[in-house]
Coordinates of C-alpha atoms in Angstrom, one line a residue:
X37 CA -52.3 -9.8 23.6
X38 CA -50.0 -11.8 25.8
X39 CA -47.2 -10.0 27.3
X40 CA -44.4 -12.9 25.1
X41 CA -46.1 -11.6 22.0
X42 CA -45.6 -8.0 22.9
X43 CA -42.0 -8.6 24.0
X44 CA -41.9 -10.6 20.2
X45 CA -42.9 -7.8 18.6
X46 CA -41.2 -5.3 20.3
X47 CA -37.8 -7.5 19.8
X48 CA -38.8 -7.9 16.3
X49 CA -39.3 -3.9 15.6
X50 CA -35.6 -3.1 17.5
X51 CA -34.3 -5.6 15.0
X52 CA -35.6 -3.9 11.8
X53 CA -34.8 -0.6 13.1
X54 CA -31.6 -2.0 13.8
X55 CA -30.8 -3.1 10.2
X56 CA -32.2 0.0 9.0
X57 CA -29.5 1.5 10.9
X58 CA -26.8 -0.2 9.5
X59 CA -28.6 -0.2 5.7
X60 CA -28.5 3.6 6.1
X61 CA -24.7 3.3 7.5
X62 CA -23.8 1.5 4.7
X63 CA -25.0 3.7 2.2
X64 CA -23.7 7.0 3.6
X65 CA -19.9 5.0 3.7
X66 CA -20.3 4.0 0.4
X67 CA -21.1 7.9 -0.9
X68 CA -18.4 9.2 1.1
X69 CA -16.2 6.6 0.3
X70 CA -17.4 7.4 -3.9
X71 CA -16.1 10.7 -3.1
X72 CA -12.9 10.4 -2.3
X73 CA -12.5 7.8 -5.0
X74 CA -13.5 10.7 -7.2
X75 CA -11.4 12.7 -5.4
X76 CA -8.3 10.7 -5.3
X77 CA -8.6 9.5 -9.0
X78 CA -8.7 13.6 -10.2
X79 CA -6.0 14.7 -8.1
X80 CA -3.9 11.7 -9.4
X81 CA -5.1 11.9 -13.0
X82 CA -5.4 15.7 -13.5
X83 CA -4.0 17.7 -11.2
X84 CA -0.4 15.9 -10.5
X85 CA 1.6 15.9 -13.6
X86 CA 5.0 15.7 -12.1
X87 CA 6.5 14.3 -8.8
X88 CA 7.5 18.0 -8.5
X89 CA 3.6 18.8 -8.3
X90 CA 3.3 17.1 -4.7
X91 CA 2.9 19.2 -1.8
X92 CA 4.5 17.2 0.8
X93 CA 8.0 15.9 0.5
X94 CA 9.2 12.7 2.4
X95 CA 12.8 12.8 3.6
X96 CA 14.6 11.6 0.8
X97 CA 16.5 9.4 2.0
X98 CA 13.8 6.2 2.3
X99 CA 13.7 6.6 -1.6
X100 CA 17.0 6.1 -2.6
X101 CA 18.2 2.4 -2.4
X102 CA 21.7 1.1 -1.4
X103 CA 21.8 -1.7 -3.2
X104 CA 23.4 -1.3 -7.2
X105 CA 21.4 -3.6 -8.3
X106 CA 18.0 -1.9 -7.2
X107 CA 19.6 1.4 -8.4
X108 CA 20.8 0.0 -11.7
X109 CA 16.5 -1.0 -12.2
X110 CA 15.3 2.3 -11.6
X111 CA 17.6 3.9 -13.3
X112 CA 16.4 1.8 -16.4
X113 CA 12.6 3.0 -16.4
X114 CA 11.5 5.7 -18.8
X115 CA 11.5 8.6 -17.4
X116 CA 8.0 9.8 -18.8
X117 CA 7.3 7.0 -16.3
X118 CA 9.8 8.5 -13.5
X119 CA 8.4 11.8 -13.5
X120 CA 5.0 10.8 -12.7
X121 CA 5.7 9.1 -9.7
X122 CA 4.6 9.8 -6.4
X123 CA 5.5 7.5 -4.2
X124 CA 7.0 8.3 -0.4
X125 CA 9.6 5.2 0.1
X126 CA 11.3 2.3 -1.5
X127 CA 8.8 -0.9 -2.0
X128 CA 11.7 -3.0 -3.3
X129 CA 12.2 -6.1 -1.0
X130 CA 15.5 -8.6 -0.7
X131 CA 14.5 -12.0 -2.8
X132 CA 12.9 -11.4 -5.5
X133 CA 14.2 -13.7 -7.9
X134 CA 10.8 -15.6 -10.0
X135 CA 8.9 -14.0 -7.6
X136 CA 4.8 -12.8 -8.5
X137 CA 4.6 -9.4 -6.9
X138 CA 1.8 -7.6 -6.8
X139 CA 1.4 -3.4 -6.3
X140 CA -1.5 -1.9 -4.6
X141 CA -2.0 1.6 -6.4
X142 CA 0.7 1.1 -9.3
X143 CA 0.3 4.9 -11.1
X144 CA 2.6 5.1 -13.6
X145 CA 4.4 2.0 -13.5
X146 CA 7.5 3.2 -12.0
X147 CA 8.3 0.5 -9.1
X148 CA 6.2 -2.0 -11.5
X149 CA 8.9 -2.0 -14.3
X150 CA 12.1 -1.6 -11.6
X151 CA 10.4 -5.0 -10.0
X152 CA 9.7 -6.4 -13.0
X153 CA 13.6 -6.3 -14.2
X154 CA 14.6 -7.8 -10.8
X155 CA 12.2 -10.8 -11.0
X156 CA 13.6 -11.6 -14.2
X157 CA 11.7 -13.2 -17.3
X158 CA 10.6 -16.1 -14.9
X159 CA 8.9 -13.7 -12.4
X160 CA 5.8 -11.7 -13.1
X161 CA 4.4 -8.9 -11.8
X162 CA 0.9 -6.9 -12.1
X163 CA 0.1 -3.5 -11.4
X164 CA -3.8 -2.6 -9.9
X165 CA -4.7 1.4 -10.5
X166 CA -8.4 2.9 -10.6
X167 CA -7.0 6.0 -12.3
X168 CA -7.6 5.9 -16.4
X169 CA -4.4 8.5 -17.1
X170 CA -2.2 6.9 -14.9
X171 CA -2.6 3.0 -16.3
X172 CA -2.4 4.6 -19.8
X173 CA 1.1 5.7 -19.2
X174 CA 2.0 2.5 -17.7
X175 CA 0.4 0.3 -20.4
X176 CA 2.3 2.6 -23.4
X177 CA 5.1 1.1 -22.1
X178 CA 5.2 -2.1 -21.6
X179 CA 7.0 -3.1 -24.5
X180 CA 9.9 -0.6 -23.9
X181 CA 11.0 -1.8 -20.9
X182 CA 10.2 -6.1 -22.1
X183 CA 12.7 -4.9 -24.7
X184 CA 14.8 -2.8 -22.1
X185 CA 15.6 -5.6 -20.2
X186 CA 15.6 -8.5 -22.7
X187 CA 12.9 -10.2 -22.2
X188 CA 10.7 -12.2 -25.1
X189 CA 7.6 -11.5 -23.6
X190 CA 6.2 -8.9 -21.0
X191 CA 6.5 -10.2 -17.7
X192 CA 4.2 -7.2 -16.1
X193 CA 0.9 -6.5 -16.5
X194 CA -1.4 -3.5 -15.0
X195 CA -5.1 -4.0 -14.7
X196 CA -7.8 -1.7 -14.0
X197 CA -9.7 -1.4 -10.3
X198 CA -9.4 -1.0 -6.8
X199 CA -7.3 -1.9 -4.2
X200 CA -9.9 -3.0 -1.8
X201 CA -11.3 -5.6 -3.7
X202 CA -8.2 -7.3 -5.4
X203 CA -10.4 -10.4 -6.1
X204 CA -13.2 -8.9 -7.6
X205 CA -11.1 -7.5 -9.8
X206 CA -9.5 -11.2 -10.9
X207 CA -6.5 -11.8 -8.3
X208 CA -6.8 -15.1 -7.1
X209 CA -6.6 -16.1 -3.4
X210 CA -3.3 -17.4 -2.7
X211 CA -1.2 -16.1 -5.7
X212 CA 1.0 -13.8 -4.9
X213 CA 4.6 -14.2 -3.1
X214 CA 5.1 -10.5 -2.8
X215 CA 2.3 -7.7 -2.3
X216 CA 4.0 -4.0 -2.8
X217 CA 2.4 -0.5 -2.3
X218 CA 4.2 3.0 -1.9
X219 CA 2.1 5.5 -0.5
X220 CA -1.6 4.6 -1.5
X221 CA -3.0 3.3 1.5
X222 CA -3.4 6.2 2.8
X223 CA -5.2 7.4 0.0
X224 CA -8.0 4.5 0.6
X225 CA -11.0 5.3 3.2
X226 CA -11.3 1.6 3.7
X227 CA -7.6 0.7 5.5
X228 CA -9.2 -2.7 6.7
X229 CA -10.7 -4.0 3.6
X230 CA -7.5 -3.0 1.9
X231 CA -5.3 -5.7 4.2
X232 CA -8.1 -8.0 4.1
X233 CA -7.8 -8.5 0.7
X234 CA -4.2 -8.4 0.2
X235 CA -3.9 -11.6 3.2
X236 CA -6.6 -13.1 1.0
X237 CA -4.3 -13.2 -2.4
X238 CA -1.0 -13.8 -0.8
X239 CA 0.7 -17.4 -0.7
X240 CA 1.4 -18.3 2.8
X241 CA 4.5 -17.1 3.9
X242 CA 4.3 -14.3 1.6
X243 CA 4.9 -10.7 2.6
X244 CA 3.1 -7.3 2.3
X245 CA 6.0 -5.0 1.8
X246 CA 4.7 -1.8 1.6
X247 CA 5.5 2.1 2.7
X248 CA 2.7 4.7 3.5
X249 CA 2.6 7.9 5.3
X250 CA 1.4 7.6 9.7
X251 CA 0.0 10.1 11.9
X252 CA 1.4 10.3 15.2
X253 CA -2.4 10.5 16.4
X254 CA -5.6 9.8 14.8
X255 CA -6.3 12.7 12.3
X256 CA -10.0 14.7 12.8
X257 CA -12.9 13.7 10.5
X258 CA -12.9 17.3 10.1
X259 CA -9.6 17.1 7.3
X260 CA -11.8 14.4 5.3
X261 CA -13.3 16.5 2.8
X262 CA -10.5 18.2 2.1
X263 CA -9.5 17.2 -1.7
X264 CA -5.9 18.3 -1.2
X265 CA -5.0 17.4 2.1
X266 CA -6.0 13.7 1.3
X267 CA -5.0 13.4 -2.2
X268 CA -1.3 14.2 -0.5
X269 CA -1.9 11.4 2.1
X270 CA -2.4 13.6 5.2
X271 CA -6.1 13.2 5.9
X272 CA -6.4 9.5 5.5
X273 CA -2.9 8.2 7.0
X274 CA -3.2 5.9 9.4
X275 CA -2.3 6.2 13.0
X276 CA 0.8 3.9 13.4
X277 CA -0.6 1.9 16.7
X278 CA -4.0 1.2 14.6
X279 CA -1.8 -0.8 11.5
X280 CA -0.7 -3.1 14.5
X281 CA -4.7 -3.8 15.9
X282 CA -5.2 -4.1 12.1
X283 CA -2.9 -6.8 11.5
X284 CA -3.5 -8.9 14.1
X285 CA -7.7 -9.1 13.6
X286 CA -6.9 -10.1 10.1
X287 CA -4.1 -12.4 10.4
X288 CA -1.0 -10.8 9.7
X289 CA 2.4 -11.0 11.8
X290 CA 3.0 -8.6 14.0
X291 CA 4.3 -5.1 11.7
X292 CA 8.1 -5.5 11.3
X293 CA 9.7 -2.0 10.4
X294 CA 11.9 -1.4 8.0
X295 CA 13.1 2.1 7.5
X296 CA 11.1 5.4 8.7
X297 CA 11.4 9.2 7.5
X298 CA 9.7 12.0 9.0
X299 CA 7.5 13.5 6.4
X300 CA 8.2 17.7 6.1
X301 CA 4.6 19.6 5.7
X302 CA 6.0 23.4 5.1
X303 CA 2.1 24.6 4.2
X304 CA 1.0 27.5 7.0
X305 CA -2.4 26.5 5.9
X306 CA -2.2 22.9 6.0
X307 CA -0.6 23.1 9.5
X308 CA -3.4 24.9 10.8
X309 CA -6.0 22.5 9.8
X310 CA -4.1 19.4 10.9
X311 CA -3.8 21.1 14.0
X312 CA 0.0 20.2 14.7
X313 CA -0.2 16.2 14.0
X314 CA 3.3 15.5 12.8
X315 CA 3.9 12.7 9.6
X316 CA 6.5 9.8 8.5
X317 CA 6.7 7.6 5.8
X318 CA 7.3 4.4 7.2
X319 CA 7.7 0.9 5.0
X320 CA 6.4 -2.2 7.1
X321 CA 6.8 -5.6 5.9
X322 CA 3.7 -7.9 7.2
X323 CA 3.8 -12.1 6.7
X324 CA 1.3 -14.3 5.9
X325 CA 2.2 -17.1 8.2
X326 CA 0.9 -20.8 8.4
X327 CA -2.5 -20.6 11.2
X328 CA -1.0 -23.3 13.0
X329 CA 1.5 -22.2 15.1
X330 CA 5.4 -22.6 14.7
X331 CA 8.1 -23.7 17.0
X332 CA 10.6 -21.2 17.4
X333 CA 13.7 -21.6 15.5
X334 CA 17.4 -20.1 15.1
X335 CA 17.4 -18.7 11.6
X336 CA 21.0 -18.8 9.8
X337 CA 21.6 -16.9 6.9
X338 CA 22.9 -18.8 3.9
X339 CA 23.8 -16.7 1.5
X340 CA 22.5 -16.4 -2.8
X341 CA 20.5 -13.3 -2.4
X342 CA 22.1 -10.8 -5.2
X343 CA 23.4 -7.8 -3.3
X344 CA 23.6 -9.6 0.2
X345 CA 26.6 -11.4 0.2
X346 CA 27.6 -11.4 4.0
X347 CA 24.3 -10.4 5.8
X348 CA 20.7 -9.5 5.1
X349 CA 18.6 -7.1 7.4
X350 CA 15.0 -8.4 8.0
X351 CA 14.2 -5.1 9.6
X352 CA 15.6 -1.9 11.6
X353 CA 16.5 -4.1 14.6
X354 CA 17.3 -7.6 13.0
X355 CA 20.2 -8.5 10.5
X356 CA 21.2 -11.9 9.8
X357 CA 24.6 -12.5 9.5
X358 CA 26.0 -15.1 7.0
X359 CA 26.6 -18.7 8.9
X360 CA 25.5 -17.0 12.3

């Protein structure tokens, strides 16, 4: 046989072997990943009854919000919504006036129903969940807080499926101003696919305003299969420098931080398996900015945004100052 039809054959065989390879990758992700779905929706839908049932507690004071207004929302959900949150920060951003917001991982409802007041009847805002007992508290209701807050119809929704394929589970591209999630990310094996989708249904120029628990080093694949340590966040947060290679590759701005808490883990046990990595809750806003690039510009602060009257702060480093 001539030697270009040995080399052929030989390049065709590496080729097969090679999608066999990744076939067989594939499939081994998706089980493990079908684990910790099952995993995640259990500990979420059985185990955790209460926000008192966490075993990790974020500093508390990236919860509470210094704004009235935002307070005044939040202290208008139903509490057997309240106490089955488990959220780690506040998801709430500045302008949110007729804005369609969008939570990744929306559990009982809680930051749902607060958003869904400060919208107001000309905003709208859906809630995504996987977990069956968690949407059925959110869904029951509905019509307590439409009539709560005043509104003829229900301006929130909460639909059924998962977080890394928003489309497939009927967001469109390009329809949401404002993409929320406390704390769930971390929760997901697939951080990538997750951000993927969300730049895919945002509007240009919308955000991702979101909080989730970081490692201050990548955590051990050893920690993965442990149903408790990552169905409290721990095994699958993120190291903080790989959100920033993450956002670029997809698209994103460059990670603008907000606020940042360290997150206390008391457990002897858990600290010996983590092996001394230390936590924080940190909320990031990420935009969805026009490909072509922009000229730089001085931004002025104009004013109108309820609770903002003088100045707004765009992150921990930047606040714009009204007429500067």
């Amino acid at each position: 046989m001539p030697l270009i039809c040995l080399l052929s054959l030989r390049s065709s065989d590496e080729a097969g072997e090679e999608r066999f390879r990744q076939t067989q990758q594939a499939e081994r992700m998706a089980t493990e990943n079908g684990i910790i779905f099952d995993s995640v929706k259990n500990y979420y839908g059985k185990e955790l009854q209460r926000t008192e049932d966490c075993k990790v507690q974020s500093c508390p004071k990236s919860k509470i919000p210094s704004q009235k207004h935002v307070m005044e929302a939040l202290e208008m959900v139903h509490e057997q919504v309240s106490t089955r949150h488990y959220g780690c920060g506040l998801v709430i951003p500045e302008k949110l006036g007729g804005m369609h917001v969008l939570d990744l991982g929306s559990g009982s409802g809680r930051d749902c129903f607060a958003l869904s007041k400060l919208v107001g009847q000309n905003g709208f805002v859906t809630g995504m969940d996987m977990t069956d007992e968690q949407l059925k508290v959110a869904r029951d209701y509905v019509d307590y807080h439409t009539e709560k807050f005043g509104y003829s119809t229900p301006n929130v929704k909460f639909i059924q499926g998962y977080i890394e394929k928003l489309t497939e589970a009927g967001i469109p591209e390009d329809s949401q101003d404002i993409i929320v999630s406390n704390c769930v990310i971390c929760l997901c094996p697939d951080k990538k696919s997750v951000l993927k989708e969300a730049y895919k249904v945002l509007k240009v120029g919308g955000e991702l305003y979101f909080s989730d628990m970081y490692a201050d080093r990548k955590v051990p694949e050893s920690v993965y299969h442990d149903e408790v340590l990552w169905g409290e966040g721990l095994s699958g947060a993120l190291y903080w420098k790989e959100l920033y290679s993450l956002a670029k590759e997809i698209g994103f701005s460059q990670p603008r931080l907000v606020m940042a808490s360290p997150m206390l883990v008391d457990q002897e046990d858990f600290r010996q398996k983590l092996g001394g990595i230390k936590y924080a809750s940190v909320t990031y806003r990420l935009f969805k900015l026009p490909k072509v690039r922009q000229p730089a510009r001085h931004v002025v602060y104009q004013g109108g945004i309820i609770g903002f009257p003088d100045c707004l702060r765009f992150d921990h480093q930047n606040v714009l100052k009204m007429g500067i």
